[in-house]
């Protein structure tokens, strides 16, 4: 095998090429593979891009150099680098196809530049919007609704606060890991890109497993239920299950319509709600300071009543993690982000650092202004109880409205990102009617993807039995997330030990100790919930304690079952094999994959 290395300089872009000869079986000729790896890009460009071209060996000099007559090939590659429309994967084309991350190659440089310009025109998210995407996703109703449950499960004020510290450390580690992933593969999709990059075999299995996780979970359901509860509380209307659920459905429907039909206005409303909830939290923090005569003695003997139950501790930790879910939110919209690498490096730590400080101060404020017994009895209305104690009933009602608006901001952020994940799966070609799910029409927004998440969220809101809806939804979301994050962390650890082989050199590194901590934390969160609860600690009224674990694995395994049917059973019955092709939408410049059916044993074109 002949190998040579040479650099290609393209202004602000540097690349290296690797030439390798190989013989194509049955062809009687030797071909040369030219791999081009992008080493550095402009701030708005990509890193770790890989392009593979194959040319006849006869077009090269004996020393492996390109002949003058074939310099057009090198110029073509330079053109690709100047307009890096290809997906950021760091893989060869063959490898990319195996994982659903292949790159397109238009013949015309001007056409290619047009695609790139169309894509760049879609970038509307800057540092402020990216920060609020995370801030809004993280701060929903968790900090207002879960402290009572966390106190009940941990048994003491001291252990409850310690749970918030542990959750903060896990969220900080997760943020570092996702910043590394996002700067290494800066495109829509979040952890899906990393999972496909690392877990490549069997082909398409990783994507299908992830598909079950994305399309079958109603992420916006929990905060939709709490939105309804706080609105009813503010209106002094009796809180019933179906009133809550009806208002929750209305809330998520509003978020779906705004983001599906008016992208810019949706982002502006999100930012406004982000500012509002920041102000609300500041008011909660200073509330006990304005009325010191009504403060409590919760910090005297703070660890009294501490529980030793593994189930109680891990469930309390799940409640904390639920309150931190969203540190990866900006990763799902990097293809629509201006200067994605720089933006993510600033926005993610800024948002999570701010949230961590606010959360600790809010919990201290709760314990300073509301007695332990009242916190336990108020369940999801701790913040309202604080304001009633400090300022009276009118202030309590006003706060309930503000908390409901905070929930709305979270729901808008959730549906914004989840709709784009569904769209990415449509672009990968793994969903039925993938062209429909991949579309940005007619409002330059992923309306079909948003609709899918809206539909699943509505079902999730309405389906659980009375009394268990909120806790079931909370744990059903958190548990599969721990499974996914364990595989994400394991994948990053693998890349650390195979950097050169897998060409993994992102601008930001989370560092090995941080990734290992994130991995072990999520492994614990996957295993511990199977420990049975002590008497009186089951968080469900009519459901078994393990139900969210079983359903969580079930939604992921449903994707595996889909993979078996789609890639194994149906092709065997139909006598065909699936062949992946990539196409480019000439209107918005996005690429999408199409799977065509090629009859086995035939050499003609694949058929749809």
Coordinates of C-alpha atoms in Angstrom, one line a residue:
X1 CA 0.0 0.0 0.0
X2 CA 1.4 3.3 -1.0
X3 CA 0.9 6.3 1.3
X4 CA 1.9 9.9 1.1
X5 CA 0.9 13.0 3.1
X6 CA 0.7 16.6 1.8
X7 CA -0.9 19.8 3.1
X8 CA -3.5 21.8 1.2
X9 CA -3.7 25.5 2.1
X10 CA -7.0 27.3 1.4
X11 CA -6.7 30.7 3.0
X12 CA -8.2 30.4 6.5
X13 CA -8.5 26.7 6.0
X14 CA -5.8 24.1 6.5
X15 CA -6.2 20.5 5.6
X16 CA -4.1 17.4 5.2
X17 CA -4.5 14.6 2.7
X18 CA -3.7 11.0 2.9
X19 CA -3.3 9.0 -0.3
X20 CA -3.8 5.3 -0.1
X21 CA -4.0 2.8 -3.0
X22 CA -6.3 -0.2 -3.0
X23 CA -7.4 -2.7 -5.5
X24 CA -11.2 -2.9 -6.2
X25 CA -12.2 -6.5 -6.1
X26 CA -13.1 -7.8 -9.5
X27 CA -12.3 -4.6 -11.3
X28 CA -8.8 -5.4 -12.4
X29 CA -7.6 -1.9 -11.6
X30 CA -6.0 -0.1 -8.8
X31 CA -7.7 3.0 -7.4
X32 CA -6.3 5.6 -5.0
X33 CA -8.3 6.9 -2.1
X34 CA -7.7 10.6 -1.2
X35 CA -8.8 11.5 2.3
X36 CA -9.0 15.2 3.2
X37 CA -9.3 16.2 6.8
X38 CA -10.0 19.8 7.8
X39 CA -7.8 20.9 10.6
X40 CA -9.0 24.5 11.2
X41 CA -11.9 26.5 10.0
X42 CA -13.2 30.0 10.0
X43 CA -15.2 30.8 13.2
X44 CA -18.4 30.1 11.4
X45 CA -17.2 26.9 9.8
X46 CA -16.9 23.4 10.9
X47 CA -14.1 21.2 12.4
X48 CA -13.3 17.6 11.9
X49 CA -14.8 17.4 8.4
X50 CA -13.8 14.5 6.3
X51 CA -14.1 14.1 2.5
X52 CA -13.1 11.0 0.6
X53 CA -12.5 10.9 -3.2
X54 CA -11.4 7.9 -5.3
X55 CA -9.5 8.3 -8.6
X56 CA -7.8 5.8 -10.9
X57 CA -4.2 5.0 -10.0
X58 CA -3.2 5.8 -13.6
X59 CA -4.0 9.5 -13.0
X60 CA -1.1 9.7 -10.5
X61 CA 2.7 9.9 -11.0
X62 CA 4.7 6.8 -9.8
X63 CA 5.5 8.8 -6.7
X64 CA 1.8 9.1 -5.8
X65 CA 1.6 12.8 -6.8
X66 CA -1.4 14.2 -8.7
X67 CA -0.5 14.8 -12.4
X68 CA -0.9 18.3 -13.8
X69 CA -3.9 17.1 -15.8
X70 CA -5.7 16.0 -12.7
X71 CA -5.1 19.1 -10.7
X72 CA -8.8 19.9 -11.2
X73 CA -9.5 17.2 -8.6
X74 CA -7.4 19.1 -6.0
X75 CA -9.0 22.4 -7.0
X76 CA -12.4 20.7 -6.5
X77 CA -11.4 19.5 -3.0
X78 CA -10.2 23.0 -2.2
X79 CA -13.6 24.4 -3.3
X80 CA -15.3 21.9 -1.0
X81 CA -13.1 23.2 1.9
X82 CA -13.9 26.8 1.1
X83 CA -17.6 26.1 1.3
X84 CA -17.8 23.4 4.0
X85 CA -21.3 22.4 3.5
X86 CA -20.5 18.8 4.3
X87 CA -21.5 17.4 7.6
X88 CA -19.1 17.7 10.5
X89 CA -18.3 14.1 11.3
X90 CA -14.6 13.4 10.9
X91 CA -15.4 10.2 9.0
X92 CA -14.8 8.9 5.5
X93 CA -17.7 8.9 3.2
X94 CA -18.1 5.1 3.5
X95 CA -18.0 5.3 7.2
X96 CA -20.4 8.2 7.3
X97 CA -22.9 6.3 5.2
X98 CA -22.7 3.5 7.7
X99 CA -23.8 5.8 10.5
X100 CA -26.1 8.1 8.5
X101 CA -23.7 11.0 8.4
X102 CA -22.6 11.0 4.7
X103 CA -21.8 14.2 2.9
X104 CA -23.1 15.6 -0.4
X105 CA -20.9 16.7 -3.3
X106 CA -22.6 19.0 -5.9
X107 CA -20.8 19.1 -9.2
X108 CA -20.9 22.9 -9.5
X109 CA -18.8 25.1 -7.2
X110 CA -21.3 27.9 -7.7
X111 CA -24.2 25.7 -6.9
X112 CA -22.4 24.4 -3.8
X113 CA -21.7 28.0 -2.7
X114 CA -25.4 28.7 -3.2
X115 CA -26.3 25.9 -0.9
X116 CA -23.9 27.2 1.7
X117 CA -25.3 30.7 1.5
X118 CA -28.9 29.3 1.9
X119 CA -27.8 27.5 5.0
X120 CA -26.0 30.5 6.5
X121 CA -29.1 32.6 5.9
X122 CA -30.9 30.3 8.3
X123 CA -28.6 31.0 11.2
X124 CA -30.6 33.3 13.5
X125 CA -29.4 32.2 17.0
X126 CA -26.7 34.2 18.6
X127 CA -25.1 34.1 22.1
X128 CA -28.1 35.7 23.8
X129 CA -30.7 33.4 22.2
X130 CA -28.5 30.4 22.8
X131 CA -28.1 31.3 26.5
X132 CA -31.8 31.7 26.9
X133 CA -32.5 28.4 25.0
X134 CA -30.6 26.7 27.8
X135 CA -31.8 29.0 30.6
X136 CA -35.4 28.5 29.6
X137 CA -35.1 24.8 29.1
X138 CA -33.5 24.3 32.5
X139 CA -35.6 26.6 34.5
X140 CA -39.2 25.5 34.0
X141 CA -41.2 24.5 37.1
X142 CA -38.6 22.1 38.7
X143 CA -37.2 24.7 41.1
X144 CA -40.7 25.7 42.0
X145 CA -42.4 22.3 42.1
X146 CA -39.8 19.7 43.2
X147 CA -38.2 21.0 46.5
X148 CA -41.1 19.5 48.6
X149 CA -40.7 16.0 47.0
X150 CA -36.9 16.2 47.4
X151 CA -37.2 17.1 51.1
X152 CA -39.7 14.3 51.6
X153 CA -37.4 11.7 50.0
X154 CA -34.2 12.8 51.6
X155 CA -35.8 13.3 55.1
X156 CA -33.8 16.4 56.2
X157 CA -33.1 20.0 55.1
X158 CA -29.3 19.3 55.1
X159 CA -29.5 16.2 52.8
X160 CA -32.0 18.0 50.6
X161 CA -29.5 20.8 50.0
X162 CA -26.7 18.3 49.5
X163 CA -28.8 16.6 46.8
X164 CA -28.9 20.0 45.0
X165 CA -25.1 20.2 45.2
X166 CA -24.7 16.7 43.7
X167 CA -27.2 17.5 40.9
X168 CA -25.3 20.8 40.2
X169 CA -22.0 18.8 39.8
X170 CA -23.6 16.3 37.5
X171 CA -25.1 19.1 35.4
X172 CA -21.8 20.9 35.2
X173 CA -20.0 17.7 34.1
X174 CA -22.8 17.1 31.5
X175 CA -22.4 20.7 30.2
X176 CA -18.7 20.2 29.7
X177 CA -19.3 17.0 27.8
X178 CA -22.0 18.5 25.6
X179 CA -19.9 21.5 24.8
X180 CA -17.1 19.2 23.6
X181 CA -19.6 17.3 21.5
X182 CA -21.1 20.4 20.1
X183 CA -17.8 22.0 19.2
X184 CA -16.6 18.8 17.7
X185 CA -19.7 18.2 15.6
X186 CA -21.4 21.6 15.3
X187 CA -24.7 20.7 13.7
X188 CA -28.3 20.0 14.7
X189 CA -28.8 16.7 16.5
X190 CA -27.0 17.0 19.9
X191 CA -26.0 13.7 21.3
X192 CA -27.3 11.8 18.3
X193 CA -24.3 12.9 16.3
X194 CA -21.9 11.6 18.9
X195 CA -23.7 8.3 19.3
X196 CA -23.7 7.7 15.6
X197 CA -20.1 8.7 15.3
X198 CA -18.9 6.2 18.0
X199 CA -21.4 3.3 17.8
X200 CA -21.3 2.6 14.1
X201 CA -22.2 -1.1 13.9
X202 CA -24.6 -2.7 13.2
X203 CA -25.5 -0.1 10.6
X204 CA -28.3 2.3 11.6
X205 CA -29.0 0.5 14.9
X206 CA -27.8 3.5 17.0
X207 CA -30.0 5.9 15.0
X208 CA -33.1 3.7 15.4
X209 CA -32.6 3.2 19.2
X210 CA -32.2 6.9 19.6
X211 CA -35.3 7.4 17.4
X212 CA -37.4 5.5 20.0
X213 CA -36.1 7.7 22.7
X214 CA -36.9 10.9 20.8
X215 CA -40.2 10.3 19.2
X216 CA -42.0 8.3 22.0
X217 CA -41.3 10.7 25.0
X218 CA -43.4 13.8 25.7
X219 CA -40.7 16.0 27.2
X220 CA -43.0 19.0 27.5
X221 CA -45.7 17.1 29.4
X222 CA -44.4 17.6 33.0
X223 CA -44.2 21.3 32.9
X224 CA -47.5 21.5 31.0
X225 CA -49.2 19.8 33.9
X226 CA -47.6 22.2 36.4
X227 CA -48.6 25.2 34.2
X228 CA -52.2 24.2 34.6
X229 CA -51.9 23.7 38.4
X230 CA -50.4 27.2 38.9
X231 CA -53.0 28.9 36.7
X232 CA -55.8 27.3 38.6
X233 CA -54.1 28.2 41.9
X234 CA -53.8 31.9 40.8
X235 CA -57.5 31.9 39.7
X236 CA -58.6 30.4 43.0
X237 CA -60.3 27.6 41.0
X238 CA -60.3 24.1 42.5
X239 CA -57.4 22.2 41.1
X240 CA -58.6 18.9 39.5
X241 CA -56.7 16.5 37.4
X242 CA -58.6 17.2 34.2
X243 CA -58.6 20.9 34.6
X244 CA -54.8 20.7 35.0
X245 CA -54.5 18.5 31.9
X246 CA -56.8 20.7 29.8
X247 CA -54.8 23.8 30.5
X248 CA -51.6 21.9 30.0
X249 CA -52.7 20.8 26.5
X250 CA -53.7 24.4 25.7
X251 CA -50.2 25.6 26.8
X252 CA -48.2 23.1 24.7
X253 CA -50.5 23.8 21.8
X254 CA -49.7 27.5 22.0
X255 CA -46.0 26.8 22.0
X256 CA -46.3 24.5 19.1
X257 CA -48.2 27.0 16.9
X258 CA -45.8 29.9 17.8
X259 CA -42.6 28.0 17.0
X260 CA -44.2 26.3 14.0
X261 CA -45.4 29.4 12.3
X262 CA -43.3 32.3 13.5
X263 CA -39.7 31.3 14.4
X264 CA -38.4 34.8 15.1
X265 CA -41.3 35.8 17.3
X266 CA -41.0 32.5 19.1
X267 CA -37.4 33.2 19.9
X268 CA -38.2 36.7 21.0
X269 CA -41.0 35.4 23.3
X270 CA -38.6 32.8 24.7
X271 CA -36.0 35.5 25.5
X272 CA -38.6 37.7 27.2
X273 CA -39.9 34.8 29.3
X274 CA -36.3 34.0 30.2
X275 CA -35.8 37.6 31.5
X276 CA -39.1 37.3 33.4
X277 CA -38.2 34.1 35.2
X278 CA -34.8 35.5 36.1
X279 CA -36.6 38.4 37.8
X280 CA -39.0 36.0 39.5
X281 CA -36.2 34.0 41.0
X282 CA -34.4 37.1 42.3
X283 CA -37.6 38.1 44.0
X284 CA -37.9 34.7 45.6
X285 CA -34.3 34.8 46.8
X286 CA -34.7 38.2 48.6
X287 CA -38.2 37.4 49.9
X288 CA -37.1 36.2 53.4
X289 CA -34.8 39.2 53.8
X290 CA -37.8 41.6 53.5
X291 CA -39.7 40.0 56.3
X292 CA -37.3 38.5 58.8
X293 CA -39.9 38.1 61.5
X294 CA -41.6 35.3 59.5
X295 CA -38.4 33.3 58.9
X296 CA -38.1 29.7 60.2
X297 CA -35.6 27.6 62.2
X298 CA -35.1 24.9 59.5
X299 CA -31.4 25.3 59.6
X300 CA -31.2 24.3 63.3
X301 CA -30.1 20.7 63.3
X302 CA -30.4 20.6 59.5
X303 CA -29.7 16.9 59.1
X304 CA -32.4 15.7 61.6
X305 CA -34.6 13.1 59.9
X306 CA -32.1 12.1 57.2
X307 CA -33.2 8.9 55.4
X308 CA -30.9 6.0 54.6
X309 CA -33.0 4.7 51.8
X310 CA -31.2 4.2 48.5
X311 CA -34.5 4.5 46.7
X312 CA -35.4 7.8 48.4
X313 CA -31.9 9.3 47.7
X314 CA -31.8 8.3 44.1
X315 CA -35.4 9.5 43.5
X316 CA -34.6 12.8 45.2
X317 CA -31.6 13.0 42.9
X318 CA -33.8 12.4 39.9
X319 CA -36.0 15.3 40.9
X320 CA -32.9 17.5 41.1
X321 CA -31.7 16.3 37.7
X322 CA -35.1 17.0 36.3
X323 CA -34.7 20.6 37.4
X324 CA -31.3 20.7 35.5
X325 CA -32.5 19.0 32.3
X326 CA -31.7 21.2 29.4
X327 CA -27.9 21.9 29.6
X328 CA -27.6 20.3 26.1
X329 CA -30.4 22.4 24.6
X330 CA -28.3 24.6 22.4
X331 CA -26.7 21.6 20.8
X332 CA -29.9 20.7 19.0
X333 CA -29.9 23.9 17.0
X334 CA -26.2 24.5 16.1
X335 CA -27.0 24.4 12.4
X336 CA -29.1 27.5 13.0
X337 CA -26.6 29.2 15.3
X338 CA -24.3 32.0 14.3
X339 CA -20.6 31.1 14.8
X340 CA -21.7 27.9 16.6
X341 CA -18.4 26.9 18.2
X342 CA -17.8 30.3 19.9
X343 CA -21.5 30.7 20.8
X344 CA -21.7 27.3 22.5
X345 CA -18.5 27.8 24.4
X346 CA -19.9 31.0 25.9
X347 CA -23.6 30.3 26.2
X348 CA -23.6 26.9 27.9
X349 CA -21.3 27.6 30.8
X350 CA -22.9 31.1 31.3
X351 CA -26.4 29.6 31.5
X352 CA -25.7 26.6 33.7
X353 CA -23.4 28.6 36.0
X354 CA -26.1 31.2 36.5
X355 CA -28.8 28.5 37.1
X356 CA -26.6 26.6 39.6
X357 CA -26.1 29.8 41.8
X358 CA -29.8 30.7 41.6
X359 CA -31.0 27.2 42.5
X360 CA -29.0 27.1 45.7
X361 CA -30.1 30.5 46.8
X362 CA -33.7 29.7 46.0
X363 CA -33.6 26.5 48.1
X364 CA -32.1 28.4 51.0
X365 CA -34.8 31.0 50.6
X366 CA -37.5 28.3 50.8
X367 CA -36.1 26.8 53.9
X368 CA -35.7 30.2 55.5
X369 CA -39.3 31.3 54.8
X370 CA -41.4 28.1 54.9
X371 CA -41.5 25.6 57.7
X372 CA -40.4 22.0 57.0
X373 CA -44.0 20.7 57.7
X374 CA -45.5 23.3 55.3
X375 CA -43.0 22.4 52.5
X376 CA -44.0 18.7 52.9
X377 CA -47.7 19.5 52.8
X378 CA -47.6 22.1 50.0
X379 CA -46.2 19.5 47.5
X380 CA -45.7 21.4 44.2
X381 CA -46.7 24.8 45.5
X382 CA -43.7 25.6 47.7
X383 CA -42.9 29.0 46.0
X384 CA -46.6 30.0 46.4
X385 CA -46.4 29.2 50.1
X386 CA -43.3 31.3 50.5
X387 CA -44.9 34.3 49.1
X388 CA -48.1 33.8 51.1
X389 CA -46.0 33.7 54.3
X390 CA -43.9 36.8 53.3
X391 CA -46.4 39.1 51.6
X392 CA -49.9 37.7 51.9
X393 CA -52.5 36.0 49.6
X394 CA -52.4 38.6 46.8
X395 CA -48.7 38.1 46.3
X396 CA -49.2 34.3 46.4
X397 CA -51.6 34.6 43.5
X398 CA -49.3 36.9 41.5
X399 CA -46.4 34.5 42.0
X400 CA -48.5 31.6 40.7
X401 CA -49.1 33.5 37.5
X402 CA -45.3 34.2 37.1
X403 CA -44.5 30.5 37.8
X404 CA -47.0 29.5 35.1
X405 CA -45.2 31.9 32.7
X406 CA -41.9 30.3 33.7
X407 CA -43.4 26.9 32.8
X408 CA -44.5 28.3 29.4
X409 CA -41.0 29.5 28.7
X410 CA -39.7 26.0 29.4
X411 CA -42.3 24.4 27.3
X412 CA -41.5 26.6 24.4
X413 CA -37.8 25.8 24.7
X414 CA -38.5 22.1 25.0
X415 CA -40.7 21.9 21.9
X416 CA -38.2 24.1 20.0
X417 CA -35.4 21.6 20.5
X418 CA -37.4 18.3 20.3
X419 CA -39.0 19.4 17.1
X420 CA -35.6 19.8 15.6
X421 CA -34.5 16.4 16.8
X422 CA -37.4 14.8 15.0
X423 CA -36.5 16.8 11.9
X424 CA -32.9 15.5 12.1
X425 CA -34.2 12.0 12.2
X426 CA -36.3 12.7 9.2
X427 CA -33.2 14.0 7.4
X428 CA -31.4 10.8 8.3
X429 CA -34.1 9.0 6.4
X430 CA -34.9 6.6 9.3
X431 CA -38.5 7.8 9.9
X432 CA -41.4 6.7 7.6
X433 CA -42.3 9.6 5.3
X434 CA -38.9 11.1 6.1
X435 CA -39.3 13.9 3.5
X436 CA -42.3 15.2 5.4
X437 CA -40.5 15.2 8.8
X438 CA -37.4 16.8 7.3
X439 CA -39.3 19.7 5.8
X440 CA -38.9 23.3 6.9
X441 CA -41.9 24.5 4.9
X442 CA -44.0 26.5 4.8
X443 CA -42.8 28.8 7.6
X444 CA -39.0 28.1 7.6
X445 CA -39.5 26.1 10.8
X446 CA -39.7 22.3 11.5
X447 CA -43.5 22.3 11.7
X448 CA -43.9 18.5 11.2
X449 CA -41.3 17.7 13.8
X450 CA -42.9 20.1 16.2
X451 CA -46.3 18.5 15.5
X452 CA -44.9 15.1 16.3
X453 CA -43.7 16.2 19.7
X454 CA -46.9 18.1 20.4
X455 CA -48.9 14.9 19.7
X456 CA -46.8 12.7 21.9
X457 CA -46.8 15.3 24.7
X458 CA -50.6 15.6 24.6
X459 CA -50.9 11.8 24.9
X460 CA -48.4 11.8 27.8
X461 CA -50.4 14.5 29.6
X462 CA -53.8 12.7 29.2
X463 CA -52.8 9.0 29.6
X464 CA -51.4 8.5 33.1
X465 CA -53.9 7.6 35.9
X466 CA -55.1 10.4 38.2
X467 CA -52.7 11.4 40.9
X468 CA -49.5 10.0 39.3
X469 CA -49.3 12.1 36.1
X470 CA -46.6 14.6 37.2
X471 CA -44.3 12.1 39.0
X472 CA -44.6 9.5 36.3
X473 CA -43.8 12.0 33.5
X474 CA -40.9 13.5 35.5
X475 CA -39.2 10.1 36.1
X476 CA -40.1 8.7 32.6
X477 CA -38.1 11.6 31.1
X478 CA -35.2 11.5 33.5
X479 CA -34.6 7.7 33.4
X480 CA -34.0 7.2 29.6
X481 CA -31.9 10.4 29.7
X482 CA -29.6 8.7 32.2
X483 CA -29.3 5.7 29.9
X484 CA -28.5 7.9 26.9
X485 CA -26.0 10.0 28.8
X486 CA -24.2 6.9 30.1
X487 CA -23.6 5.9 26.5
X488 CA -22.6 9.4 25.5
X489 CA -20.0 9.6 28.3
X490 CA -18.7 6.1 27.4
X491 CA -18.4 7.2 23.8
X492 CA -16.4 10.3 24.7
X493 CA -14.1 8.2 26.9
X494 CA -13.5 5.9 23.9
X495 CA -12.7 8.8 21.7
X496 CA -10.1 10.1 24.2
X497 CA -8.2 6.8 23.8
X498 CA -8.6 6.8 20.0
X499 CA -8.2 10.4 19.1
X500 CA -6.0 9.9 16.1
X501 CA -7.7 6.8 14.8
X502 CA -11.1 8.6 15.0
X503 CA -9.8 12.1 14.2
X504 CA -11.3 13.5 17.3
X505 CA -9.8 17.0 18.0
X506 CA -12.6 19.3 19.1
X507 CA -11.7 22.9 20.2
X508 CA -13.0 22.2 23.7
X509 CA -12.2 19.2 25.9
X510 CA -14.2 18.2 28.9
X511 CA -11.2 16.3 30.3
X512 CA -11.1 12.6 31.1
X513 CA -11.9 12.9 34.9
X514 CA -15.0 15.0 34.2
X515 CA -16.3 12.6 31.6
X516 CA -15.7 9.6 33.9
X517 CA -17.6 11.3 36.7
X518 CA -20.5 12.0 34.3
X519 CA -20.4 8.4 33.2
X520 CA -20.4 6.9 36.7
X521 CA -23.1 9.3 37.8
X522 CA -25.4 8.2 35.0
X523 CA -24.7 4.5 35.5
X524 CA -25.7 4.9 39.2
X525 CA -28.9 6.7 38.1
X526 CA -29.7 3.8 35.7
X527 CA -29.2 1.0 38.3
X528 CA -30.3 2.5 41.6
X529 CA -34.1 3.0 40.9
X530 CA -34.5 -0.8 40.9
X531 CA -33.9 -0.8 44.6
X532 CA -37.3 -1.1 46.3
X533 CA -38.5 1.8 48.4
X534 CA -39.0 1.8 52.1
X535 CA -42.6 1.8 53.4
X536 CA -44.3 5.1 52.5
X537 CA -41.6 6.2 50.0
X538 CA -43.2 5.0 46.8
X539 CA -43.7 8.2 44.8
X540 CA -46.7 6.7 43.0
X541 CA -50.2 6.3 44.4
X542 CA -51.4 3.5 42.0
X543 CA -48.3 2.5 39.9
X544 CA -45.4 0.2 40.8
X545 CA -42.2 1.9 41.8
X546 CA -40.3 0.5 38.9
X547 CA -42.8 1.5 36.2
X548 CA -40.7 4.4 34.8
X549 CA -37.6 2.2 34.5
X550 CA -39.5 -0.5 32.5
X551 CA -41.2 2.1 30.2
X552 CA -37.9 4.0 29.8
X553 CA -36.1 0.9 28.5
X554 CA -39.2 0.1 26.5
X555 CA -39.2 3.3 24.5
X556 CA -35.5 2.7 23.6
X557 CA -36.0 -1.0 22.7
X558 CA -39.0 0.0 20.6
X559 CA -36.4 1.7 18.3
X560 CA -34.4 -1.5 18.3
X561 CA -37.5 -3.5 17.2
X562 CA -38.1 -0.9 14.5
X563 CA -34.5 -1.5 13.3
X564 CA -35.0 -5.3 13.1
X565 CA -38.2 -4.9 11.1
X566 CA -37.0 -2.1 8.8
X567 CA -33.4 -3.3 8.0
X568 CA -33.7 -7.1 8.5
X569 CA -37.2 -8.6 8.2
X570 CA -38.7 -6.5 5.4
X571 CA -35.6 -6.6 3.2
X572 CA -35.4 -10.4 3.6
X573 CA -39.1 -10.8 2.7
X574 CA -38.9 -8.4 -0.2
X575 CA -35.6 -9.6 -1.5
X576 CA -33.9 -6.2 -1.5
X577 CA -31.2 -4.3 0.4
X578 CA -31.4 -0.7 1.7
X579 CA -29.0 1.7 0.0
X580 CA -28.6 5.2 1.4
X581 CA -28.4 8.2 -0.9
X582 CA -28.1 11.9 0.0
X583 CA -30.1 14.7 -1.6
X584 CA -30.0 18.4 -1.2
X585 CA -33.0 20.6 -0.8
X586 CA -32.4 23.4 -3.4
X587 CA -34.7 25.9 -1.5
X588 CA -33.1 25.8 1.9
X589 CA -29.7 24.1 1.2
X590 CA -30.2 21.3 3.8
X591 CA -29.2 17.8 3.0
X592 CA -31.3 14.7 3.8
X593 CA -30.8 11.0 3.3
X594 CA -33.1 8.7 1.3
X595 CA -33.1 5.0 1.6
X596 CA -33.8 3.2 -1.7
X597 CA -34.5 -0.5 -2.2
X598 CA -32.0 -2.3 -4.4
X599 CA -33.0 -5.8 -5.5
X600 CA -30.5 -8.3 -4.4
X601 CA -28.4 -9.8 -7.2
X602 CA -29.1 -7.0 -9.7
X603 CA -26.7 -4.4 -10.8
X604 CA -29.1 -1.7 -12.1
X605 CA -30.2 1.4 -10.3
X606 CA -31.8 1.1 -6.9
X607 CA -35.6 1.4 -6.9
X608 CA -37.7 3.2 -4.4

